[in-house]
Short mmCIF file of C-alpha atoms in Angstrom, two decimals:
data_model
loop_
_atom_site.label_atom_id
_atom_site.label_comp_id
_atom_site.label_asym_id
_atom_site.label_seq_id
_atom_site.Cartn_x
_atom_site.Cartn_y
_atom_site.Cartn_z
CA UNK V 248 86.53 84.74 73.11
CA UNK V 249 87.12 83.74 76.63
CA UNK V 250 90.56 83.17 78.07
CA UNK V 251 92.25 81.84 81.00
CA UNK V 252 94.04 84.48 82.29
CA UNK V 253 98.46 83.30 83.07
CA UNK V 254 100.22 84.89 84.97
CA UNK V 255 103.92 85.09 82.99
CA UNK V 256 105.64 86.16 86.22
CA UNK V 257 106.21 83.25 88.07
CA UNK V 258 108.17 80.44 86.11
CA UNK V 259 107.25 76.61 86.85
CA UNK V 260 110.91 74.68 88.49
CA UNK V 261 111.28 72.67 85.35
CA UNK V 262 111.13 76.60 82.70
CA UNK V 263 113.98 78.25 85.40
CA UNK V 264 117.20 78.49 84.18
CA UNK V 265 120.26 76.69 86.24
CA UNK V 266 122.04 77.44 88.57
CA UNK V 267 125.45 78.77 87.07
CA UNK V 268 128.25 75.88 87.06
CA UNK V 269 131.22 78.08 87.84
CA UNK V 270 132.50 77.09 91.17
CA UNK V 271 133.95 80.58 92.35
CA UNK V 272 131.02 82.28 92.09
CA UNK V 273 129.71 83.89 94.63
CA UNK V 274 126.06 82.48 94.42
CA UNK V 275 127.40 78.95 94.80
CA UNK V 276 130.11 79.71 97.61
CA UNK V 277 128.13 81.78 100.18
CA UNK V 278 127.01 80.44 103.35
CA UNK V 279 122.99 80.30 103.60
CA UNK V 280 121.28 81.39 106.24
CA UNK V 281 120.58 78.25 108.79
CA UNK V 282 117.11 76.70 108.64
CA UNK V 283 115.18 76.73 111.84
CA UNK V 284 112.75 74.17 110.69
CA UNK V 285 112.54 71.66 107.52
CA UNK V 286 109.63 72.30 105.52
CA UNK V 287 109.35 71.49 102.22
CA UNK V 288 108.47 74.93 101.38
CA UNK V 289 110.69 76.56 103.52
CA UNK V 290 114.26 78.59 102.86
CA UNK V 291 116.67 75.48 102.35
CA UNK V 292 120.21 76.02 100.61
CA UNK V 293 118.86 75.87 97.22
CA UNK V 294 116.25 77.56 97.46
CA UNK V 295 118.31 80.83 98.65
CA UNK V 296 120.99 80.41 96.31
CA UNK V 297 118.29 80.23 93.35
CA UNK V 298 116.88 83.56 95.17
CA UNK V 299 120.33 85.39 94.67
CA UNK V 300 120.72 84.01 91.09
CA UNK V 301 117.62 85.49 90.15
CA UNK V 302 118.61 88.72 92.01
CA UNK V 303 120.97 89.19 90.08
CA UNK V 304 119.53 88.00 87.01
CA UNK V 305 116.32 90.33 87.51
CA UNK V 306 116.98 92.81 90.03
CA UNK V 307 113.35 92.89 91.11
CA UNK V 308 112.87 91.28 94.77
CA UNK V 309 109.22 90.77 94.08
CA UNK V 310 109.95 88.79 90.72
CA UNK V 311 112.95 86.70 91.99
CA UNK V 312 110.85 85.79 95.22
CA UNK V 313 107.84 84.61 93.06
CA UNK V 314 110.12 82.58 90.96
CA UNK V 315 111.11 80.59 93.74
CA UNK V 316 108.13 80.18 95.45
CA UNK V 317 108.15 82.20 98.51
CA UNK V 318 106.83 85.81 99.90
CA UNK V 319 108.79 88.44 100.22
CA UNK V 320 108.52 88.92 103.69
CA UNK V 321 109.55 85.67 104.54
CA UNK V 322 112.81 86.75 102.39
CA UNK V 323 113.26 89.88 103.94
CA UNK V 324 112.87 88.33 107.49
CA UNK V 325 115.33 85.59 106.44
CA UNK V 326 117.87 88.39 105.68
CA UNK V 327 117.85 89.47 108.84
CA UNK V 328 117.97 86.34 110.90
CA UNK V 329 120.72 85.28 112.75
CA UNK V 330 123.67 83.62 110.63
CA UNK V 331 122.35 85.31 107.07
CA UNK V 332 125.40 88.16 106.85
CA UNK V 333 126.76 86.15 103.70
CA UNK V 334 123.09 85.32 102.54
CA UNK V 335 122.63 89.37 103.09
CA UNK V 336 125.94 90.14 101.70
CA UNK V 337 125.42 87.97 98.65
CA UNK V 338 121.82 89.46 98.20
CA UNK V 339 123.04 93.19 98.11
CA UNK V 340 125.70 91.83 95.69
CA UNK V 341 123.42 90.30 93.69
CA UNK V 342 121.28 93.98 93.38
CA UNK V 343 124.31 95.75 93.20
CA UNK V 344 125.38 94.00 89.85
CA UNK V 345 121.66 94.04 88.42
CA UNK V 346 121.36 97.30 88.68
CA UNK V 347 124.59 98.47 86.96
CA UNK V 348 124.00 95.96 84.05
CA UNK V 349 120.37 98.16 84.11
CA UNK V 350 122.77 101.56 84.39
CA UNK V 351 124.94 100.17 81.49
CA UNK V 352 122.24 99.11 79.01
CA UNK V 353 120.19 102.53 79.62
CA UNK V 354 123.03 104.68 78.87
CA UNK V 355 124.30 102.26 76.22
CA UNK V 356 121.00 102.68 74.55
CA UNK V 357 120.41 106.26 75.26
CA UNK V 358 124.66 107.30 73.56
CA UNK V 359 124.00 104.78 70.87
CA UNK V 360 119.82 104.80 69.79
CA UNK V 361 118.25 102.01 68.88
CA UNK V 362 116.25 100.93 65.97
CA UNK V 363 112.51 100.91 65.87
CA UNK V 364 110.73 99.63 62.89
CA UNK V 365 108.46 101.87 61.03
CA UNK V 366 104.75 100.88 60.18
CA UNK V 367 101.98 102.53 57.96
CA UNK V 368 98.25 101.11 58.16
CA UNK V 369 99.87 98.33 59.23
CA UNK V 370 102.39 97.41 56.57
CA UNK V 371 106.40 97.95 57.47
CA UNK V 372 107.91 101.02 55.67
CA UNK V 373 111.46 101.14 57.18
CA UNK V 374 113.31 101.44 60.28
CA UNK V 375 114.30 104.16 61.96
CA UNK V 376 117.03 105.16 64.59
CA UNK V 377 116.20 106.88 67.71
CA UNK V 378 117.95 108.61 70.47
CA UNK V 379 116.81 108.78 73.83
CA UNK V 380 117.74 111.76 75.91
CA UNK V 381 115.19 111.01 78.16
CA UNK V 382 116.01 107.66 79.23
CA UNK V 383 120.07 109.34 79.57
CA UNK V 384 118.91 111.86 82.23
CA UNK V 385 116.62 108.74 84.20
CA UNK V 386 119.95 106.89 84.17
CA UNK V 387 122.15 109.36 85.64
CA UNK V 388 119.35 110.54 87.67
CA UNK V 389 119.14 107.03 88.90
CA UNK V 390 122.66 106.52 89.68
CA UNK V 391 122.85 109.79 92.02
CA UNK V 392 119.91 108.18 93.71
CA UNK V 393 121.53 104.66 94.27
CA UNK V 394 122.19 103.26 98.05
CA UNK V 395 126.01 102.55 98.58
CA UNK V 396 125.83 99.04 99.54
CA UNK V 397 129.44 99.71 100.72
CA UNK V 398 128.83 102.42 102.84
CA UNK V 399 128.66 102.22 106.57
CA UNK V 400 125.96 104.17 108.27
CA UNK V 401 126.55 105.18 111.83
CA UNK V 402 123.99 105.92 113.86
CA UNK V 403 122.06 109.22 113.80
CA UNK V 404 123.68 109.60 110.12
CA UNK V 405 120.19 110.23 107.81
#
């Protein structure tokens, strides 16, 4: 049988999620980057704010880019325009937090197991628990490896 082949990554405007309603948070209060043109498929205020939610929802530049319509190299050049500190700022947040709710649920998972169900020729026989030492050592591994948003590189500093 012949299908039509979807691709599940990018989300239609009407499937994403809203914005988040809480007026102190940081996605709604930065400043965007100013538009140098008004296209209708161009970087308004919306648009980046919906790019940082997703940030932060996904952690993945490539997904969050594709879920809002645009390339990522028109995000990455919009990051370093003129007037986008906050809209950078808010960005690196946005990664920052991802990727220690990523760090938290790996080594959650890893000190506590999880449950995988058990199947024979196809018929459930059980569940069983299962630790992951593995997926413990990419975590920590992963956190040594992590950029310090915070930190301030000088020049000639590798």
């Amino acid at each position: 049988m012949l299908g039509i082949a979807r691709d599940t990554r990018r989300m239609t405007h009407a499937s994403e999620p809203a914005l988040p309603a809480d007026p102190d948070d940081y996605v709604l209060t930065f400043k965007p980057a100013p538009s140098l043109t008004s296209r209708h498929d161009g970087w308004s205020e919306e648009r980046q704010r919906r790019l940082v939610w997703l940030l932060r929802e996904y952690g993945v530049v490539s997904r969050a880019v594709g879920m809002v319509g645009c390339s990522a190299q028109s995000a990455y050049r919009l990051r370093t325009r003129p007037g986008a500190e906050e809209f950078a700022a808010a960005w690196d947040r946005a990664l920052t937090e991802a990727r220690d709710r990523a760090f938290d649920l790996a080594v959650d998972r890893a000190s506590n197991g999880v449950s995988v169900p058990r199947f024979y020729r196809g018929n459930y026989t059980g569940m069983s628990h299962r630790y992951d030492n593995r997926l413990a050592m990419a975590a920590l591994n992963a956190a040594d490896r992590a950029p310090r948003i915070d930190r301030k590189v000088y020049k000639g500093e590798k």
